[in-house]
Tab-separated table of C-alpha atoms in Angstrom:
chain	number	residue	atom	x	y	z
A	1	MET	CA	-99.274	-24.493	-25.554
A	2	LYS	CA	-102.457	-26.495	-26.227
A	3	LYS	CA	-100.871	-28.024	-29.360
A	4	PHE	CA	-97.780	-28.982	-27.373
A	5	LEU	CA	-99.849	-30.662	-24.650
A	6	LEU	CA	-101.868	-32.534	-27.296
A	7	GLY	CA	-98.628	-33.796	-28.797
A	8	LEU	CA	-97.483	-35.066	-25.420
A	9	ALA	CA	-100.826	-36.793	-24.929
A	10	VAL	CA	-100.528	-38.616	-28.271
A	11	ILE	CA	-96.971	-39.756	-27.509
A	12	SER	CA	-98.075	-40.877	-24.053
A	13	SER	CA	-100.937	-42.912	-25.517
A	14	LEU	CA	-98.544	-44.675	-27.852
A	15	PHE	CA	-96.389	-45.814	-24.953
A	16	THR	CA	-99.278	-46.746	-22.648
A	17	GLY	CA	-100.776	-48.827	-25.462
A	18	CYS	CA	-97.816	-51.204	-25.128
A	19	SER	CA	-97.378	-53.780	-22.404
A	20	SER	CA	-96.244	-52.333	-19.094
A	21	ASP	CA	-93.436	-54.850	-19.391
A	22	ASP	CA	-91.668	-53.820	-22.598
A	23	SER	CA	-89.849	-57.158	-22.678
A	24	ASN	CA	-93.209	-58.887	-23.389
A	25	PRO	CA	-94.960	-56.872	-26.117
A	26	VAL	CA	-98.305	-58.064	-27.477
A	27	GLN	CA	-97.560	-60.395	-30.361
A	28	GLN	CA	-99.401	-59.629	-33.575
A	29	PRO	CA	-100.366	-62.522	-35.881
A	30	VAL	CA	-98.636	-62.747	-39.212
A	31	GLU	CA	-100.514	-63.574	-42.396
A	32	GLY	CA	-99.507	-65.698	-45.338
A	33	ASN	CA	-100.293	-68.485	-47.786
A	34	ILE	CA	-99.227	-72.119	-47.586
A	35	THR	CA	-99.144	-73.962	-50.885
A	36	GLY	CA	-97.340	-76.591	-52.933
A	37	ILE	CA	-94.554	-78.900	-51.786
A	38	ILE	CA	-92.604	-77.811	-48.720
A	39	ALA	CA	-89.022	-78.845	-49.451
A	40	ASN	CA	-87.155	-77.063	-46.635
A	41	ASP	CA	-87.545	-76.890	-42.876
A	42	THR	CA	-90.150	-74.200	-42.191
A	43	ILE	CA	-91.531	-72.530	-39.067
A	44	PHE	CA	-94.918	-70.846	-39.366
A	45	ALA	CA	-94.987	-68.218	-36.624
A	46	TYR	CA	-98.206	-67.399	-34.787
A	47	GLY	CA	-100.565	-66.145	-37.445
A	48	ASN	CA	-103.525	-66.556	-39.768
A	49	TYR	CA	-102.681	-68.573	-42.862
A	50	THR	CA	-104.483	-69.661	-45.995
A	51	LEU	CA	-103.817	-73.233	-47.078
A	52	GLU	CA	-104.160	-73.610	-50.842
A	53	GLY	CA	-104.286	-76.996	-52.548
A	54	ILE	CA	-102.787	-80.279	-51.377
A	55	VAL	CA	-99.767	-79.135	-49.413
A	56	LYS	CA	-97.120	-81.834	-48.986
A	57	ILE	CA	-94.240	-81.954	-46.517
A	58	ASN	CA	-91.323	-83.721	-48.200
A	59	SER	CA	-89.246	-86.517	-46.709
A	60	GLY	CA	-86.484	-85.121	-44.513
A	61	VAL	CA	-88.355	-81.854	-43.927
A	62	THR	CA	-89.775	-80.578	-40.624
A	63	VAL	CA	-92.649	-78.087	-40.598
A	64	THR	CA	-93.609	-76.337	-37.356
A	65	PHE	CA	-96.702	-74.314	-36.445
A	66	ASP	CA	-96.636	-72.002	-33.425
A	67	LYS	CA	-99.435	-71.964	-30.858
A	68	GLY	CA	-102.598	-69.980	-31.513
A	69	SER	CA	-102.349	-70.117	-35.305
A	70	THR	CA	-105.380	-70.545	-37.573
A	71	ILE	CA	-105.027	-72.184	-40.979
A	72	THR	CA	-108.007	-71.808	-43.329
A	73	CYS	CA	-108.668	-73.369	-46.706
A	74	ASP	CA	-111.519	-72.814	-49.177
A	75	LYS	CA	-113.225	-75.637	-51.055
A	76	GLU	CA	-114.035	-73.208	-53.868
A	77	THR	CA	-110.343	-73.266	-54.835
A	78	GLY	CA	-110.344	-77.061	-55.311
A	79	ASP	CA	-108.912	-79.925	-53.253
A	80	ASN	CA	-107.125	-78.968	-50.040
A	81	ALA	CA	-105.220	-81.040	-47.468
A	82	LEU	CA	-102.070	-81.021	-45.370
A	83	VAL	CA	-100.047	-84.141	-46.135
A	84	VAL	CA	-96.963	-85.377	-44.303
A	85	LEU	CA	-95.092	-87.669	-46.673
A	86	LYS	CA	-93.111	-90.644	-45.394
A	87	GLY	CA	-89.950	-89.295	-43.755
A	88	GLY	CA	-91.393	-85.824	-43.193
A	89	LYS	CA	-92.284	-84.346	-39.806
A	90	LEU	CA	-95.086	-82.090	-38.636
A	91	ILE	CA	-94.678	-80.268	-35.314
A	92	ILE	CA	-97.721	-78.388	-33.986
A	93	ASN	CA	-97.147	-76.533	-30.732
A	94	GLY	CA	-100.667	-75.702	-29.657
A	95	THR	CA	-101.633	-75.266	-26.003
A	96	ALA	CA	-104.890	-75.663	-24.059
A	97	SER	CA	-105.457	-71.907	-24.158
A	98	GLU	CA	-104.016	-71.363	-27.652
A	99	PRO	CA	-104.739	-74.379	-29.850
A	100	VAL	CA	-103.837	-74.516	-33.528
A	101	VAL	CA	-106.976	-74.677	-35.675
A	102	PHE	CA	-107.279	-75.993	-39.231
A	103	THR	CA	-110.624	-75.025	-40.725
A	104	GLU	CA	-112.493	-74.324	-43.962
A	105	ALA	CA	-114.155	-71.105	-45.068
A	106	SER	CA	-117.661	-72.466	-45.703
A	107	SER	CA	-117.916	-74.358	-42.380
A	108	VAL	CA	-119.564	-77.237	-44.253
A	109	PRO	CA	-118.578	-80.813	-43.300
A	110	GLY	CA	-116.696	-82.614	-46.049
A	111	SER	CA	-115.025	-79.512	-47.482
A	112	TRP	CA	-111.343	-80.560	-47.369
A	113	GLY	CA	-109.011	-83.499	-46.764
A	114	GLY	CA	-107.767	-82.746	-43.251
A	115	ILE	CA	-104.334	-83.784	-41.964
A	116	ILE	CA	-102.877	-86.942	-43.523
A	117	MET	CA	-99.651	-88.539	-42.319
A	118	TYR	CA	-97.660	-91.422	-43.847
A	119	GLY	CA	-94.981	-93.532	-42.215
A	120	ASP	CA	-93.163	-96.831	-42.573
A	121	ALA	CA	-94.260	-98.638	-39.418
A	122	PRO	CA	-95.597	-102.205	-39.791
A	123	ILE	CA	-99.015	-102.924	-41.271
A	124	LYS	CA	-100.922	-106.030	-42.231
A	125	ALA	CA	-103.362	-105.085	-44.966
A	126	ALA	CA	-105.874	-107.244	-46.827
A	127	GLY	CA	-104.296	-110.538	-47.861
A	128	GLY	CA	-101.623	-110.167	-45.177
A	129	VAL	CA	-99.448	-107.841	-47.281
A	130	THR	CA	-97.021	-105.556	-45.429
A	131	THR	CA	-97.210	-102.603	-47.827
A	132	ALA	CA	-100.209	-101.039	-49.530
A	133	THR	CA	-101.247	-97.982	-51.537
A	134	SER	CA	-103.431	-95.327	-49.963
A	135	GLU	CA	-106.950	-94.883	-51.298
A	136	ASP	CA	-107.124	-91.198	-50.442
A	137	GLY	CA	-106.285	-89.713	-53.837
A	138	ASN	CA	-102.589	-89.298	-53.001
A	139	ASN	CA	-101.763	-92.892	-54.010
A	140	GLN	CA	-98.907	-93.154	-51.534
A	141	SER	CA	-97.212	-96.389	-50.521
A	142	TYR	CA	-97.364	-97.078	-46.798
A	143	GLY	CA	-96.116	-99.821	-44.508
A	144	GLY	CA	-92.643	-101.013	-43.574
A	145	THR	CA	-90.531	-102.347	-40.720
A	146	ASN	CA	-89.809	-99.159	-38.759
A	147	ALA	CA	-92.027	-99.537	-35.677
A	148	GLN	CA	-90.388	-96.425	-34.164
A	149	HIS	CA	-91.179	-94.180	-37.120
A	150	ASN	CA	-91.444	-90.542	-36.027
A	151	GLY	CA	-93.777	-88.281	-38.003
A	152	GLY	CA	-93.533	-85.407	-35.524
A	153	ALA	CA	-95.626	-84.178	-32.610
A	154	LEU	CA	-99.174	-82.831	-32.716
A	155	HIS	CA	-100.253	-80.995	-29.558
A	156	TYR	CA	-103.624	-79.237	-29.103
A	157	VAL	CA	-104.807	-79.294	-32.707
A	158	ARG	CA	-108.369	-78.976	-34.000
A	159	VAL	CA	-109.371	-80.006	-37.521
A	160	GLU	CA	-112.772	-78.757	-38.664
A	161	TYR	CA	-115.117	-79.641	-41.582
A	162	ALA	CA	-112.879	-82.259	-43.223
A	163	GLY	CA	-113.921	-85.504	-44.939
A	164	ALA	CA	-113.601	-84.708	-48.644
A	165	LYS	CA	-112.416	-86.996	-51.416
A	166	LEU	CA	-109.193	-85.840	-53.061
A	167	ALA	CA	-108.574	-86.145	-56.786
A	168	ASP	CA	-109.687	-89.642	-57.875
A	169	GLY	CA	-109.546	-91.121	-54.377
A	170	SER	CA	-111.875	-94.065	-53.828
A	171	LYS	CA	-112.870	-92.980	-50.330
A	172	GLU	CA	-113.392	-89.881	-48.290
A	173	ASN	CA	-110.665	-88.599	-46.047
A	174	ASN	CA	-111.012	-87.991	-42.337
A	175	ALA	CA	-110.146	-85.144	-40.017
A	176	PHE	CA	-106.963	-87.024	-39.035
A	177	THR	CA	-105.678	-89.949	-41.110
A	178	PHE	CA	-102.596	-91.935	-40.075
A	179	TYR	CA	-101.039	-94.408	-42.537
A	180	SER	CA	-98.496	-96.756	-40.876
A	181	VAL	CA	-97.430	-94.067	-38.428
A	182	GLY	CA	-94.899	-95.182	-35.795
A	183	SER	CA	-94.625	-95.156	-32.027
A	184	GLU	CA	-92.199	-92.211	-31.781
A	185	THR	CA	-94.884	-89.891	-33.177
A	186	THR	CA	-96.795	-87.879	-30.573
A	187	LEU	CA	-100.550	-87.400	-30.943
A	188	ASP	CA	-101.980	-85.553	-27.956
A	189	HIS	CA	-105.004	-83.301	-27.347
A	190	LEU	CA	-106.551	-83.453	-30.802
A	191	VAL	CA	-110.083	-82.513	-31.897
A	192	ALA	CA	-111.887	-83.789	-34.997
A	193	TYR	CA	-114.879	-81.475	-35.449
A	194	LYS	CA	-117.844	-81.937	-37.787
A	195	GLY	CA	-116.252	-83.864	-40.606
A	196	ALA	CA	-118.121	-85.847	-43.266
A	197	ASP	CA	-116.250	-89.087	-42.613
A	198	ASP	CA	-114.404	-90.476	-39.568
A	199	GLY	CA	-112.912	-88.322	-36.876
A	200	PHE	CA	-109.713	-90.381	-36.581
A	201	GLU	CA	-108.600	-93.323	-38.724
A	202	PHE	CA	-105.500	-95.490	-38.387
A	203	PHE	CA	-104.220	-97.673	-41.234
A	204	GLY	CA	-101.888	-100.027	-39.411
A	205	GLY	CA	-98.861	-98.651	-37.604
A	206	THR	CA	-97.778	-98.547	-33.981
A	207	VAL	CA	-98.578	-94.962	-32.978
A	208	SER	CA	-100.623	-94.253	-29.857
A	209	ALA	CA	-102.879	-91.257	-29.179
A	210	THR	CA	-104.025	-89.521	-26.012
A	211	ASN	CA	-106.779	-87.014	-25.247
A	212	LEU	CA	-108.782	-87.254	-28.460
A	213	ILE	CA	-112.182	-85.640	-29.090
A	214	SER	CA	-114.373	-86.641	-32.021
A	215	TYR	CA	-117.408	-84.358	-32.241
A	216	GLY	CA	-120.237	-84.435	-34.776
A	217	ASN	CA	-118.506	-86.501	-37.463
A	218	TYR	CA	-120.836	-88.136	-39.988
A	219	ASP	CA	-119.243	-91.589	-40.121
A	220	ASP	CA	-117.393	-93.190	-37.199
A	221	ALA	CA	-115.821	-91.327	-34.324
A	222	PHE	CA	-112.800	-93.684	-34.358
A	223	ASP	CA	-111.867	-96.233	-37.023
A	224	TRP	CA	-108.928	-98.493	-37.844
A	225	GLN	CA	-107.764	-101.343	-40.036
A	226	ASP	CA	-104.598	-102.910	-41.493
A	227	GLY	CA	-103.431	-104.207	-38.124
A	228	TRP	CA	-103.091	-101.029	-36.099
A	229	GLN	CA	-101.458	-101.920	-32.775
A	230	GLY	CA	-101.024	-98.759	-30.664
A	231	GLN	CA	-100.504	-99.755	-27.033
A	232	ASN	CA	-100.660	-96.531	-24.989
A	233	ASN	CA	-103.948	-94.907	-25.907
A	234	SER	CA	-106.043	-93.104	-23.325
A	235	ASN	CA	-108.813	-90.551	-22.868
A	236	TRP	CA	-110.830	-90.886	-26.049
A	237	TYR	CA	-114.124	-88.986	-26.165
A	238	ALA	CA	-116.815	-89.100	-28.854
A	239	TYR	CA	-120.032	-87.138	-29.155
A	240	GLN	CA	-122.176	-88.162	-32.117
A	241	THR	CA	-125.035	-85.859	-33.003
A	242	VAL	CA	-127.543	-85.428	-35.857
A	243	LYS	CA	-125.708	-87.830	-38.175
A	244	GLY	CA	-123.208	-90.548	-37.269
A	245	ASN	CA	-122.414	-94.240	-37.559
A	246	TYR	CA	-120.358	-96.281	-35.075
A	247	GLY	CA	-118.576	-94.925	-32.045
A	248	MET	CA	-115.698	-97.229	-33.003
A	249	GLU	CA	-115.455	-99.309	-36.177
A	250	ILE	CA	-112.731	-101.880	-35.617
A	251	GLU	CA	-111.297	-104.256	-38.223
A	252	SER	CA	-108.025	-105.959	-39.014
A	253	SER	CA	-108.442	-106.336	-42.780
A	254	SER	CA	-109.409	-110.031	-42.338
A	255	ASN	CA	-106.088	-110.951	-40.678
A	256	ASN	CA	-106.171	-112.970	-37.455
A	257	ASN	CA	-103.349	-111.060	-35.758
A	258	ALA	CA	-101.493	-112.138	-32.653
A	259	PHE	CA	-101.508	-108.499	-31.463
A	260	PHE	CA	-104.200	-105.939	-30.703
A	261	PRO	CA	-104.394	-102.268	-29.690
A	262	LYS	CA	-105.156	-101.125	-26.154
A	263	VAL	CA	-107.262	-98.114	-25.153
A	264	ILE	CA	-108.191	-97.024	-21.629
A	265	ASN	CA	-110.622	-94.319	-20.461
A	266	VAL	CA	-113.160	-94.051	-23.284
A	267	THR	CA	-116.458	-92.146	-23.502
A	268	LEU	CA	-118.851	-92.757	-26.399
A	269	ILE	CA	-122.071	-90.699	-26.483
A	270	ARG	CA	-124.802	-90.787	-29.114
A	271	ALA	CA	-127.197	-87.858	-28.787
A	272	ALA	CA	-130.933	-88.457	-29.036
A	273	GLY	CA	-132.211	-88.310	-32.612
A	274	THR	CA	-128.856	-89.161	-34.216
A	275	THR	CA	-129.264	-91.354	-37.309
A	276	PRO	CA	-126.736	-93.168	-39.511
A	277	GLU	CA	-125.141	-91.372	-42.416
A	278	ILE	CA	-127.072	-93.555	-44.872
A	279	PRO	CA	-130.792	-93.887	-44.044
A	280	GLY	CA	-131.776	-97.400	-43.024
A	281	ALA	CA	-128.243	-98.607	-42.336
A	282	ILE	CA	-127.735	-100.651	-39.172
A	283	GLU	CA	-124.759	-98.587	-38.057
A	284	SER	CA	-125.650	-97.191	-34.678
A	285	ASP	CA	-123.566	-99.240	-32.228
A	286	ALA	CA	-120.911	-98.019	-29.817
A	287	PHE	CA	-118.403	-100.733	-30.839
A	288	LEU	CA	-118.441	-102.702	-34.091
A	289	PHE	CA	-115.921	-105.503	-34.580
A	290	LYS	CA	-115.552	-106.980	-38.064
A	291	LYS	CA	-113.000	-108.629	-40.370
A	292	GLU	CA	-110.979	-110.001	-37.419
A	293	GLY	CA	-110.996	-106.668	-35.581
A	294	ASN	CA	-109.883	-106.848	-31.964
A	295	GLY	CA	-108.650	-104.764	-29.026
A	296	ASP	CA	-108.397	-104.339	-25.277
A	297	PHE	CA	-110.594	-101.579	-23.796
A	298	ASN	CA	-110.992	-100.645	-20.135
A	299	ASN	CA	-112.980	-98.025	-18.197
A	300	VAL	CA	-115.570	-97.188	-20.851
A	301	VAL	CA	-118.730	-95.079	-20.656
A	302	ILE	CA	-121.366	-95.781	-23.330
A	303	ARG	CA	-124.493	-93.620	-23.517
A	304	GLY	CA	-127.381	-93.531	-25.963
A	305	TYR	CA	-126.673	-96.293	-28.497
A	306	GLY	CA	-130.222	-97.606	-28.437
A	307	ASP	CA	-132.724	-98.591	-31.105
A	308	TYR	CA	-133.696	-95.914	-33.583
A	309	THR	CA	-136.690	-95.648	-35.884
A	310	GLU	CA	-136.607	-94.330	-39.413
A	311	GLY	CA	-139.288	-94.620	-42.080
A	312	GLY	CA	-141.480	-96.645	-39.759
A	313	VAL	CA	-138.758	-99.268	-39.263
A	314	THR	CA	-136.985	-99.793	-35.940
A	315	TYR	CA	-133.318	-100.718	-36.080
A	316	PRO	CA	-131.549	-102.280	-33.088
A	317	GLY	CA	-128.537	-100.650	-31.462
A	318	ALA	CA	-126.012	-102.191	-29.110
A	319	ALA	CA	-123.037	-101.392	-26.962
A	320	VAL	CA	-121.074	-104.071	-28.859
A	321	ARG	CA	-121.882	-105.736	-32.178
A	322	ILE	CA	-119.934	-108.588	-33.778
A	323	PHE	CA	-120.352	-108.362	-37.529
A	324	ASP	CA	-119.249	-111.763	-38.817
A	325	ALA	CA	-118.822	-115.355	-37.665
A	326	THR	CA	-115.074	-115.419	-38.254
A	327	THR	CA	-114.522	-112.456	-35.942
A	328	ASN	CA	-116.705	-114.134	-33.342
A	329	THR	CA	-114.748	-117.383	-33.552
A	330	ASN	CA	-111.193	-116.047	-33.713
A	331	GLN	CA	-111.381	-112.801	-31.795
A	332	VAL	CA	-114.197	-113.149	-29.252
A	333	ASN	CA	-113.703	-116.832	-28.483
A	334	GLY	CA	-109.936	-116.430	-28.836
A	335	SER	CA	-109.890	-113.734	-26.101
A	336	LYS	CA	-108.507	-111.052	-28.421
A	337	ILE	CA	-111.440	-108.741	-27.718
A	338	LYS	CA	-111.556	-107.529	-24.131
A	339	LEU	CA	-114.050	-104.941	-22.908
A	340	THR	CA	-113.873	-104.421	-19.165
A	341	ASN	CA	-115.497	-101.963	-16.761
A	342	LEU	CA	-118.195	-100.747	-19.150
A	343	ASN	CA	-120.740	-98.273	-17.782
A	344	ILE	CA	-123.662	-98.654	-20.216
A	345	SER	CA	-126.881	-96.620	-20.314
A	346	GLY	CA	-129.534	-95.721	-22.860
A	347	THR	CA	-128.593	-98.711	-24.988
A	348	SER	CA	-131.028	-101.441	-26.013
A	349	SER	CA	-128.613	-104.385	-25.927
A	350	ASN	CA	-125.180	-104.906	-24.458
A	351	ILE	CA	-124.047	-107.446	-27.067
A	352	LEU	CA	-125.451	-108.406	-30.462
A	353	GLY	CA	-124.383	-110.489	-33.421
A	354	ALA	CA	-125.081	-108.969	-36.806
A	355	THR	CA	-127.392	-111.901	-37.568
A	356	PRO	CA	-129.244	-114.361	-35.321
A	357	ALA	CA	-126.751	-117.047	-36.434
A	358	ILE	CA	-123.893	-115.185	-34.720
A	359	VAL	CA	-124.277	-116.054	-31.056
A	360	VAL	CA	-121.758	-114.069	-29.038
A	361	GLY	CA	-120.469	-115.319	-25.710
A	362	PHE	CA	-117.371	-113.673	-24.284
A	363	PRO	CA	-115.029	-115.878	-22.229
A	364	ALA	CA	-115.166	-115.166	-18.514
A	365	GLY	CA	-113.668	-111.787	-17.592
A	366	ASN	CA	-113.474	-110.463	-21.160
A	367	PHE	CA	-116.738	-108.489	-20.997
A	368	THR	CA	-117.567	-106.825	-17.682
A	369	THR	CA	-119.807	-103.940	-16.669
A	370	SER	CA	-119.425	-101.414	-13.883
A	371	THR	CA	-121.645	-98.580	-12.690
A	372	THR	CA	-118.587	-96.719	-11.428
A	373	ALA	CA	-116.588	-96.600	-14.683
A	374	THR	CA	-115.752	-92.967	-15.447
A	375	GLY	CA	-114.593	-93.029	-19.063
A	376	ALA	CA	-112.443	-90.286	-20.560
A	377	ASN	CA	-110.892	-87.717	-18.234
A	378	ILE	CA	-110.200	-84.658	-20.366
A	379	ASP	CA	-109.622	-81.115	-19.117
A	380	ASN	CA	-111.730	-78.289	-20.527
A	381	GLY	CA	-110.157	-75.244	-22.116
A	382	ASN	CA	-110.160	-73.129	-25.236
A	383	TRP	CA	-109.117	-76.230	-27.148
A	384	THR	CA	-112.432	-77.954	-26.264
A	385	THR	CA	-114.632	-74.992	-27.238
A	386	VAL	CA	-115.915	-74.028	-30.694
A	387	GLY	CA	-117.829	-70.768	-30.672
A	388	SER	CA	-120.147	-71.119	-27.697
A	389	THR	CA	-120.185	-74.934	-27.828
A	390	ASN	CA	-118.359	-76.948	-25.208
A	391	LEU	CA	-117.432	-80.191	-26.969
A	392	LEU	CA	-117.337	-82.141	-23.708
A	393	GLN	CA	-121.096	-82.604	-23.275
């Protein structure tokens, strides 16, 4: 009788271990490897995956990741990155409570190439050319005439410890890199965490991005060139700590464009003691405009971009720095740089030229301050937390 009762108890425990609602059983993560060229539409169900090598999504192919998945690579195996080739699509269905995380086993910044996407939206690269070749080691052509290019939809995605060079690339990659990506692509609720280069970089294109967090990246929090012209950007948040350059490095590849991007609701914070990536570099400003860089920014909070001292030398910091005389003449004086409703604190100067010869004077209404500007408005959740760290300081 005792054996019979024990058997019933075991069977009972098996059933009670399931959800009380058998139509909603607890989903177990799958495991698998992701490698090589993905040549067919693929859905990666909720799971823990290992990304091996430079994984490329072919033109005409859609790859989807389900919410809650974790994708890990290992720098010891060589170069790693997730690349969306021109014509391919990446769909990531993360949520606030179950983001999709791309990370690296060593947790060391600069250990892999991050997510790289190519499109055929318009660019204007150096010399005014409308196509160019990427410098990221993939040597891909980017640029075209398809302003509505659609590279997919990225929702609630965190990329950690990126910023590596790939193959013989001439520059480091970022957490997220977008080459001529178009306006039908969705970029929403993305985190760039502790990379060795920029958090987000745009090479031309027309894509816009909302609810971005750049945390602890060694170079710039946000960076663009080649005539990027996204018009519907909002809620960008940067926290630079320990090592970091500009909050935003803005250039247009020396082209005096008739267009400029627009970003509203921005918070840029530089923690005390943060120094530039290269010792002695004067790269500690919230906004840097150079090579005809421009843009329209409204409702901005800037904190902590003051002077810093290193090796007995004090270097000046500013809310806004204009790097060269041409940018000052064409973009500042030409009203193509607009910074309105700036709430500035902990910063030595509001506006500086890179040299005393560059005297910056914004036309009336193009540079305004406000003590009530609120900056980025981003909701907390699992997607904004790494370990015990809340990224929204």
